PDB file of C-alpha atoms in Angstrom:
ATOM      1  CA  MET G   1      -0.045   0.349   0.020  1.00 57.00           C
ATOM      2  CA  LEU G   2       2.794   2.382   0.884  1.00 53.00           C
ATOM      3  CA  VAL G   3       5.046   1.262  -1.936  1.00 50.00           C
ATOM      4  CA  GLU G   4       1.817   2.121  -4.491  1.00 56.00           C
ATOM      5  CA  ARG G   5       1.185   5.914  -2.601  1.00 59.00           C
ATOM      6  CA  LEU G   6       4.751   6.472  -3.053  1.00 52.00           C
ATOM      7  CA  LEU G   7       5.164   5.310  -7.241  1.00 51.00           C
ATOM      8  CA  ARG G   8       2.002   7.531  -7.399  1.00 58.00           C
ATOM      9  CA  ILE G   9       4.041  10.593  -6.350  1.00 58.00           C
ATOM     10  CA  ALA G  10       6.594   9.754  -8.265  1.00 54.00           C
ATOM     11  CA  LEU G  11       5.252   9.092 -11.291  1.00 55.00           C
ATOM     12  CA  LEU G  12       4.515  12.807 -10.921  1.00 62.00           C
ATOM     13  CA  GLY G  13       7.863  13.409 -13.040  1.00 62.00           C
ATOM     14  CA  SER G  14      10.198  15.380 -12.373  1.00 67.00           C
ATOM     15  CA  SER G  15       9.687  18.157 -13.420  1.00 75.00           C
ATOM     16  CA  TRP G  16       8.772  20.093  -9.941  1.00 79.00           C
ATOM     17  CA  VAL G  17      12.335  19.084  -9.078  1.00 82.00           C
ATOM     18  CA  MET G  18      13.814  21.327 -11.724  1.00 83.00           C
ATOM     19  CA  TYR G  19      11.610  24.144 -10.680  1.00 85.00           C
ATOM     20  CA  LEU G  20      12.779  23.821  -7.221  1.00 89.00           C
ATOM     21  CA  LEU G  21      16.050  23.772  -8.503  1.00 90.00           C
ATOM     22  CA  LEU G  22      15.701  26.871  -9.903  1.00 90.00           C
ATOM     23  CA  ILE G  23      14.045  28.830  -7.311  1.00 92.00           C
ATOM     24  CA  LEU G  24      16.743  27.657  -5.369  1.00 92.00           C
ATOM     25  CA  SER G  25      19.229  28.939  -8.109  1.00 92.00           C
ATOM     26  CA  VAL G  26      17.825  32.586  -8.088  1.00 93.00           C
ATOM     27  CA  TYR G  27      18.122  32.514  -4.313  1.00 93.00           C
ATOM     28  CA  SER G  28      21.572  31.425  -4.638  1.00 93.00           C
ATOM     29  CA  ILE G  29      22.861  34.423  -6.627  1.00 93.00           C
ATOM     30  CA  ALA G  30      21.179  37.200  -5.143  1.00 94.00           C
ATOM     31  CA  ALA G  31      23.147  35.585  -2.051  1.00 93.00           C
ATOM     32  CA  MET G  32      25.743  35.808  -3.880  1.00 94.00           C
ATOM     33  CA  ILE G  33      25.730  39.114  -5.515  1.00 94.00           C
ATOM     34  CA  GLU G  34      24.657  41.197  -2.175  1.00 93.00           C
ATOM     35  CA  ARG G  35      27.961  39.366  -0.515  1.00 92.00           C
ATOM     36  CA  VAL G  36      30.078  40.761  -3.372  1.00 91.00           C
ATOM     37  CA  LEU G  37      27.999  44.224  -2.874  1.00 92.00           C
ATOM     38  CA  TYR G  38      28.845  44.278   0.610  1.00 91.00           C
ATOM     39  CA  PHE G  39      32.796  43.362   0.739  1.00 91.00           C
ATOM     40  CA  ARG G  40      33.179  45.772  -2.183  1.00 90.00           C
ATOM     41  CA  LYS G  41      31.762  48.586  -0.375  1.00 89.00           C
ATOM     42  CA  ASN G  42      33.592  47.530   3.226  1.00 87.00           C
ATOM     43  CA  SER G  43      37.122  47.345   1.971  1.00 85.00           C
ATOM     44  CA  GLY G  44      40.225  49.208   2.338  1.00 84.00           C
ATOM     45  CA  ASP G  45      43.890  48.918   2.680  1.00 87.00           C
ATOM     46  CA  ALA G  46      44.472  47.262   5.932  1.00 87.00           C
ATOM     47  CA  ASP G  47      48.001  47.478   6.259  1.00 89.00           C
ATOM     48  CA  ALA G  48      47.951  51.632   5.237  1.00 90.00           C
ATOM     49  CA  LEU G  49      45.110  51.111   8.199  1.00 90.00           C
ATOM     50  CA  ALA G  50      47.629  49.053  11.133  1.00 90.00           C
ATOM     51  CA  ASP G  51      50.302  51.536  10.392  1.00 90.00           C
ATOM     52  CA  ALA G  52      48.020  54.311  11.012  1.00 91.00           C
ATOM     53  CA  LEU G  53      47.223  53.206  13.814  1.00 90.00           C
ATOM     54  CA  VAL G  54      50.492  52.288  15.377  1.00 89.00           C
ATOM     55  CA  GLU G  55      52.088  55.511  14.542  1.00 89.00           C
ATOM     56  CA  HIS G  56      48.860  57.386  16.652  1.00 89.00           C
ATOM     57  CA  LEU G  57      49.102  55.162  19.870  1.00 87.00           C
ATOM     58  CA  ALA G  58      52.349  55.087  19.964  1.00 86.00           C
ATOM     59  CA  LYS G  59      52.059  58.483  20.939  1.00 85.00           C
ATOM     60  CA  GLY G  60      49.524  58.097  22.712  1.00 84.00           C
ATOM     61  CA  ASP G  61      46.842  59.755  21.034  1.00 87.00           C
ATOM     62  CA  LYS G  62      43.742  58.121  21.251  1.00 87.00           C
ATOM     63  CA  GLU G  63      41.428  60.554  19.488  1.00 89.00           C
ATOM     64  CA  GLY G  64      43.695  60.489  16.194  1.00 90.00           C
ATOM     65  CA  ALA G  65      43.789  56.694  15.922  1.00 89.00           C
ATOM     66  CA  LYS G  66      39.770  56.872  16.441  1.00 90.00           C
ATOM     67  CA  ASN G  67      39.504  59.166  13.528  1.00 91.00           C
ATOM     68  CA  VAL G  68      41.603  56.717  11.687  1.00 90.00           C
ATOM     69  CA  ALA G  69      39.357  54.219  12.256  1.00 89.00           C
ATOM     70  CA  THR G  70      36.221  55.984  11.899  1.00 88.00           C
ATOM     71  CA  GLU G  71      37.243  57.844   8.213  1.00 89.00           C
ATOM     72  CA  SER G  72      38.414  54.110   6.715  1.00 88.00           C
ATOM     73  CA  ARG G  73      36.237  52.111   4.820  1.00 89.00           C
ATOM     74  CA  ALA G  74      37.578  48.510   6.032  1.00 88.00           C
ATOM     75  CA  LEU G  75      35.869  45.674   7.739  1.00 90.00           C
ATOM     76  CA  GLU G  76      38.980  46.004  10.000  1.00 90.00           C
ATOM     77  CA  ALA G  77      38.596  49.412  11.339  1.00 90.00           C
ATOM     78  CA  ARG G  78      35.089  48.632  12.599  1.00 89.00           C
ATOM     79  CA  VAL G  79      36.520  45.811  14.574  1.00 90.00           C
ATOM     80  CA  ILE G  80      39.383  47.833  16.365  1.00 91.00           C
ATOM     81  CA  GLY G  81      37.862  51.786  16.316  1.00 88.00           C
ATOM     82  CA  PRO G  82      35.188  50.677  19.365  1.00 88.00           C
ATOM     83  CA  ALA G  83      38.418  49.014  21.388  1.00 89.00           C
ATOM     84  CA  ILE G  84      40.701  52.262  21.197  1.00 89.00           C
ATOM     85  CA  ASP G  85      38.572  53.389  24.279  1.00 86.00           C
ATOM     86  CA  LEU G  86      40.310  50.749  26.447  1.00 85.00           C
ATOM     87  CA  PHE G  87      43.549  51.285  25.360  1.00 83.00           C
ATOM     88  CA  ASP G  88      44.351  52.528  28.253  1.00 82.00           C
ATOM     89  CA  GLY G  89      42.965  49.643  30.106  1.00 84.00           C
ATOM     90  CA  GLY G  90      46.158  47.394  29.000  1.00 85.00           C
ATOM     91  CA  PRO G  91      46.740  44.483  26.771  1.00 85.00           C
ATOM     92  CA  GLU G  92      44.098  42.510  28.002  1.00 89.00           C
ATOM     93  CA  ALA G  93      41.344  44.363  27.944  1.00 88.00           C
ATOM     94  CA  PHE G  94      41.656  45.585  24.070  1.00 88.00           C
ATOM     95  CA  SER G  95      41.883  42.467  23.239  1.00 89.00           C
ATOM     96  CA  ASP G  96      38.919  41.181  25.019  1.00 90.00           C
ATOM     97  CA  ALA G  97      37.166  44.522  23.688  1.00 90.00           C
ATOM     98  CA  VAL G  98      38.917  43.175  19.886  1.00 91.00           C
ATOM     99  CA  ASP G  99      37.588  39.710  20.200  1.00 90.00           C
ATOM    100  CA  GLY G 100      33.729  40.864  21.464  1.00 89.00           C
ATOM    101  CA  GLN G 101      33.665  43.595  18.554  1.00 89.00           C
ATOM    102  CA  PHE G 102      34.269  40.808  16.108  1.00 90.00           C
ATOM    103  CA  GLY G 103      32.120  38.805  17.681  1.00 87.00           C
ATOM    104  CA  ARG G 104      29.483  40.920  16.848  1.00 87.00           C
ATOM    105  CA  CYS G 105      30.720  41.966  13.315  1.00 89.00           C
ATOM    106  CA  LYS G 106      31.093  38.018  12.276  1.00 87.00           C
ATOM    107  CA  LYS G 107      27.548  37.847  11.910  1.00 87.00           C
ATOM    108  CA  ASP G 108      27.431  40.326   9.318  1.00 88.00           C
ATOM    109  CA  LEU G 109      30.340  38.725   7.478  1.00 90.00           C
ATOM    110  CA  GLU G 110      28.654  35.613   7.756  1.00 89.00           C
ATOM    111  CA  ARG G 111      25.266  36.514   6.852  1.00 89.00           C
ATOM    112  CA  GLY G 112      24.076  34.272   3.345  1.00 89.00           C
ATOM    113  CA  MET G 113      27.211  31.390   3.930  1.00 91.00           C
ATOM    114  CA  THR G 114      24.760  29.156   5.466  1.00 91.00           C
ATOM    115  CA  TYR G 115      22.546  29.337   2.853  1.00 92.00           C
ATOM    116  CA  LEU G 116      25.650  28.640  -0.153  1.00 92.00           C
ATOM    117  CA  GLY G 117      26.737  26.209   1.929  1.00 92.00           C
ATOM    118  CA  THR G 118      23.772  23.895   2.251  1.00 92.00           C
ATOM    119  CA  LEU G 119      23.196  24.572  -1.494  1.00 92.00           C
ATOM    120  CA  GLY G 120      26.415  24.007  -2.521  1.00 92.00           C
ATOM    121  CA  SER G 121      26.249  20.315  -0.361  1.00 91.00           C
ATOM    122  CA  ASN G 122      22.710  19.422  -1.554  1.00 92.00           C
ATOM    123  CA  ALA G 123      22.255  20.520  -4.823  1.00 91.00           C
ATOM    124  CA  PRO G 124      23.265  17.789  -6.462  1.00 91.00           C
ATOM    125  CA  PHE G 125      21.324  15.631  -4.356  1.00 91.00           C
ATOM    126  CA  ILE G 126      18.475  17.434  -4.982  1.00 88.00           C
ATOM    127  CA  GLY G 127      19.227  16.724  -9.026  1.00 87.00           C
ATOM    128  CA  LEU G 128      19.908  13.247  -8.338  1.00 87.00           C
ATOM    129  CA  PHE G 129      16.329  12.876  -6.524  1.00 83.00           C
ATOM    130  CA  GLY G 130      15.147  14.244  -9.880  1.00 82.00           C
ATOM    131  CA  THR G 131      17.154  11.897 -12.347  1.00 82.00           C
ATOM    132  CA  VAL G 132      15.619   8.953  -9.639  1.00 82.00           C
ATOM    133  CA  ILE G 133      12.147   9.830 -10.123  1.00 79.00           C
ATOM    134  CA  GLY G 134      12.494  10.585 -13.699  1.00 77.00           C
ATOM    135  CA  VAL G 135      13.572   6.492 -14.145  1.00 78.00           C
ATOM    136  CA  ILE G 136      11.026   5.208 -12.456  1.00 74.00           C
ATOM    137  CA  GLU G 137       8.814   7.043 -14.798  1.00 72.00           C
ATOM    138  CA  ALA G 138      10.777   5.779 -17.983  1.00 71.00           C
ATOM    139  CA  PHE G 139      10.534   2.404 -16.728  1.00 71.00           C
ATOM    140  CA  HIS G 140       6.774   2.668 -15.626  1.00 68.00           C
ATOM    141  CA  GLN G 141       6.005   3.512 -19.300  1.00 67.00           C
ATOM    142  CA  LEU G 142       8.319   0.716 -20.399  1.00 68.00           C
ATOM    143  CA  GLY G 143       5.928  -1.879 -18.256  1.00 62.00           C
ATOM    144  CA  ASP G 144       2.891  -0.456 -19.689  1.00 60.00           C
ATOM    145  CA  GLY G 145       3.963  -1.117 -23.343  1.00 56.00           C
ATOM    146  CA  ALA G 146       6.291  -3.490 -25.548  1.00 53.00           C
ATOM    147  CA  ASN G 147       6.009  -0.813 -28.869  1.00 54.00           C
ATOM    148  CA  LYS G 148       8.487   1.442 -30.506  1.00 54.00           C
ATOM    149  CA  ALA G 149       6.578   4.659 -29.061  1.00 57.00           C
ATOM    150  CA  ALA G 150       7.018   3.184 -25.933  1.00 56.00           C
ATOM    151  CA  MET G 151      10.423   2.714 -25.929  1.00 62.00           C
ATOM    152  CA  GLY G 152      10.583   5.631 -27.361  1.00 60.00           C
ATOM    153  CA  ASN G 153       9.057   7.228 -24.331  1.00 63.00           C
ATOM    154  CA  VAL G 154      11.396   5.694 -22.092  1.00 65.00           C
ATOM    155  CA  MET G 155      14.286   7.132 -24.039  1.00 68.00           C
ATOM    156  CA  SER G 156      12.610  10.772 -23.200  1.00 67.00           C
ATOM    157  CA  GLY G 157      12.058   9.645 -19.961  1.00 67.00           C
ATOM    158  CA  ILE G 158      15.452   8.954 -19.369  1.00 73.00           C
ATOM    159  CA  ALA G 159      17.525  12.231 -20.837  1.00 72.00           C
ATOM    160  CA  GLU G 160      14.195  14.485 -19.157  1.00 72.00           C
ATOM    161  CA  ALA G 161      15.680  12.459 -15.748  1.00 74.00           C
ATOM    162  CA  LEU G 162      19.212  12.994 -16.429  1.00 79.00           C
ATOM    163  CA  VAL G 163      18.942  16.473 -17.145  1.00 82.00           C
ATOM    164  CA  ALA G 164      17.772  17.332 -13.638  1.00 82.00           C
ATOM    165  CA  THR G 165      21.197  16.329 -12.252  1.00 84.00           C
ATOM    166  CA  GLY G 166      22.703  18.666 -14.851  1.00 86.00           C
ATOM    167  CA  VAL G 167      20.969  21.036 -13.279  1.00 87.00           C
ATOM    168  CA  GLY G 168      21.420  20.165  -9.722  1.00 89.00           C
ATOM    169  CA  LEU G 169      25.193  20.416 -10.408  1.00 90.00           C
ATOM    170  CA  PHE G 170      24.876  23.320 -12.237  1.00 90.00           C
ATOM    171  CA  VAL G 171      23.503  24.577  -8.723  1.00 91.00           C
ATOM    172  CA  ALA G 172      25.694  22.993  -6.828  1.00 92.00           C
ATOM    173  CA  ILE G 173      29.071  24.913  -8.154  1.00 93.00           C
ATOM    174  CA  PRO G 174      28.619  28.330  -8.198  1.00 93.00           C
ATOM    175  CA  ALA G 175      27.125  28.067  -4.763  1.00 93.00           C
ATOM    176  CA  VAL G 176      30.143  26.482  -3.380  1.00 94.00           C
ATOM    177  CA  VAL G 177      32.951  28.495  -5.187  1.00 94.00           C
ATOM    178  CA  ALA G 178      31.070  31.712  -3.775  1.00 93.00           C
ATOM    179  CA  TYR G 179      30.970  30.260  -0.324  1.00 94.00           C
ATOM    180  CA  ASN G 180      34.930  29.412  -0.767  1.00 94.00           C
ATOM    181  CA  VAL G 181      35.255  32.488  -1.903  1.00 93.00           C
ATOM    182  CA  MET G 182      33.952  34.282   1.444  1.00 92.00           C
ATOM    183  CA  GLN G 183      35.464  32.076   4.015  1.00 92.00           C
ATOM    184  CA  LYS G 184      38.598  33.134   2.379  1.00 93.00           C
ATOM    185  CA  LYS G 185      38.099  36.573   2.405  1.00 92.00           C
ATOM    186  CA  ILE G 186      36.294  36.505   6.285  1.00 92.00           C
ATOM    187  CA  GLY G 187      39.743  34.942   7.275  1.00 92.00           C
ATOM    188  CA  VAL G 188      41.803  37.013   5.392  1.00 92.00           C
ATOM    189  CA  ILE G 189      40.227  39.619   7.210  1.00 92.00           C
ATOM    190  CA  GLU G 190      40.658  37.895  10.863  1.00 92.00           C
ATOM    191  CA  THR G 191      44.271  37.289   9.933  1.00 92.00           C
ATOM    192  CA  ASN G 192      44.080  41.113   9.603  1.00 92.00           C
ATOM    193  CA  VAL G 193      42.825  42.034  12.735  1.00 92.00           C
ATOM    194  CA  ALA G 194      44.973  39.384  14.172  1.00 92.00           C
ATOM    195  CA  THR G 195      48.126  41.068  12.920  1.00 92.00           C
ATOM    196  CA  ILE G 196      46.567  45.003  14.421  1.00 91.00           C
ATOM    197  CA  VAL G 197      45.818  43.388  17.446  1.00 91.00           C
ATOM    198  CA  LYS G 198      49.225  42.018  18.016  1.00 92.00           C
ATOM    199  CA  GLN G 199      51.101  45.422  16.772  1.00 90.00           C
ATOM    200  CA  ILE G 200      48.725  47.816  19.253  1.00 90.00           C
ATOM    201  CA  THR G 201      49.306  45.537  21.819  1.00 89.00           C
ATOM    202  CA  ALA G 202      53.280  44.963  21.894  1.00 89.00           C
ATOM    203  CA  ILE G 203      53.035  49.049  21.977  1.00 87.00           C
ATOM    204  CA  MET G 204      51.142  48.400  25.422  1.00 86.00           C
ATOM    205  CA  LYS G 205      53.771  45.993  27.377  1.00 86.00           C
ATOM    206  CA  ALA G 206      57.160  47.885  25.965  1.00 84.00           C
ATOM    207  CA  ASP G 207      55.602  50.855  27.256  1.00 79.00           C
ATOM    208  CA  ARG G 208      54.337  49.167  30.545  1.00 80.00           C
ATOM    209  CA  ALA G 209      58.084  47.849  30.736  1.00 80.00           C
ATOM    210  CA  GLN G 210      59.258  51.800  30.188  1.00 80.00           C
ATOM    211  CA  ARG G 211      56.881  52.397  33.297  1.00 77.00           C
ATOM    212  CA  ASP G 212      58.654  49.551  35.244  1.00 74.00           C
ATOM    213  CA  THR G 213      61.784  50.367  34.803  1.00 80.00           C
ATOM    214  CA  ALA G 214      61.328  53.655  35.805  1.00 76.00           C
ATOM    215  CA  GLU G 215      59.200  52.975  38.600  1.00 75.00           C
ATOM    216  CA  ARG G 216      62.454  50.367  39.718  1.00 77.00           C
ATOM    217  CA  GLU G 217      64.720  53.147  38.996  1.00 73.00           C
ATOM    218  CA  GLU G 218      63.244  55.456  41.643  1.00 72.00           C
ATOM    219  CA  GLY G 219      62.725  52.990  44.091  1.00 65.00           C
ATOM    220  CA  ASP G 220      66.268  52.004  43.670  1.00 60.00           C
ATOM    221  CA  GLY G 221      67.212  55.667  44.590  1.00 55.00           C
ATOM    222  CA  ALA G 222      65.101  56.000  47.261  1.00 49.00           C
ATOM    223  CA  ILE G 223      66.435  56.256  50.891  1.00 46.00           C
ATOM    224  CA  GLU G 224      65.231  55.810  54.828  1.00 48.00           C
ATOM    225  CA  ILE G 225      66.683  56.983  58.034  1.00 46.00           C
ATOM    226  CA  SER G 226      67.304  54.138  59.744  1.00 47.00           C
ATOM    227  CA  THR G 227      66.774  54.406  63.819  1.00 49.00           C
ATOM    228  CA  SER G 228      70.688  54.494  64.096  1.00 48.00           C
ATOM    229  CA  GLY G 229      70.033  58.106  61.628  1.00 47.00           C
ATOM    230  CA  VAL G 230      71.941  56.309  59.189  1.00 46.00           C
ATOM    231  CA  PHE G 231      70.728  56.790  55.221  1.00 44.00           C
ATOM    232  CA  VAL G 232      70.025  53.436  54.326  1.00 45.00           C
ATOM    233  CA  PRO G 233      68.683  53.002  50.925  1.00 48.00           C
ATOM    234  CA  LEU G 234      65.618  50.629  50.057  1.00 46.00           C
ATOM    235  CA  ALA G 235      65.455  47.569  48.230  1.00 46.00           C
ATOM    236  CA  ARG G 236      62.334  48.354  45.370  1.00 45.00           C
ATOM    237  CA  THR G 237      61.078  44.917  46.016  1.00 46.00           C
ATOM    238  CA  ASN G 238      59.861  44.226  49.224  1.00 47.00           C
ATOM    239  CA  GLY G 239      60.385  48.092  50.879  1.00 47.00           C
ATOM    240  CA  LEU G 240      63.252  47.000  53.185  1.00 47.00           C
ATOM    241  CA  PRO G 241      66.294  48.654  53.848  1.00 46.00           C
ATOM    242  CA  LEU G 242      68.769  46.695  51.870  1.00 42.00           C
ATOM    243  CA  ALA G 243      70.365  45.243  55.131  1.00 45.00           C
ATOM    244  CA  GLU G 244      67.694  43.875  56.124  1.00 46.00           C
ATOM    245  CA  ALA G 245      66.057  42.922  52.289  1.00 43.00           C
ATOM    246  CA  GLU G 246      69.316  40.746  51.911  1.00 44.00           C
TER     247      GLU G 246
END
């Protein structure tokens, strides 16, 4: 009973599968065009952006760095710019701010990617499904008659079924190519962001090391009057007189 019902559905033909693939291809093309326009609108020189940010932040000019990020069209600037406010918080705070901002921007970067990846993976199977239906219909016609006309209908049905597989591949290949290209683009942006963060945090760490060195030198030069009235240098490490620190 169940087999007969499924056979009745299969005998409806494979034309609807090709119409489905056609509709999916339209959405696929729309998604690809939207992604191309998005990345073109938000493209910029990441190396020039990095150099400008490092130059301003090395001087402690946060406002200048924020202006550079605001004026840049690069997607990297949208990630780095808001995190500059936490520049004085240290490398850890700055890195966390960048990671959080990149997580928000990644939603926009990956918009439409799931659809393209899913379509690229499954469109050939949809076409193959149409081929199977077409072959079932063709052999059913062959079973209903043994004359030459029936044989001609069988060949026509098999040819139509094979077209469904071809259409599935035609829809899948551009979707897979677009998906891989966009993934590569997102990876480049992520690498650029990580590189810029490394450069900026290196400035922070160098500045912190210089301050620590200056404080250590000032601490080593400090003196304290002991109970005996003798001036004794203080040890920087624990604040005790050097004699006691030893």
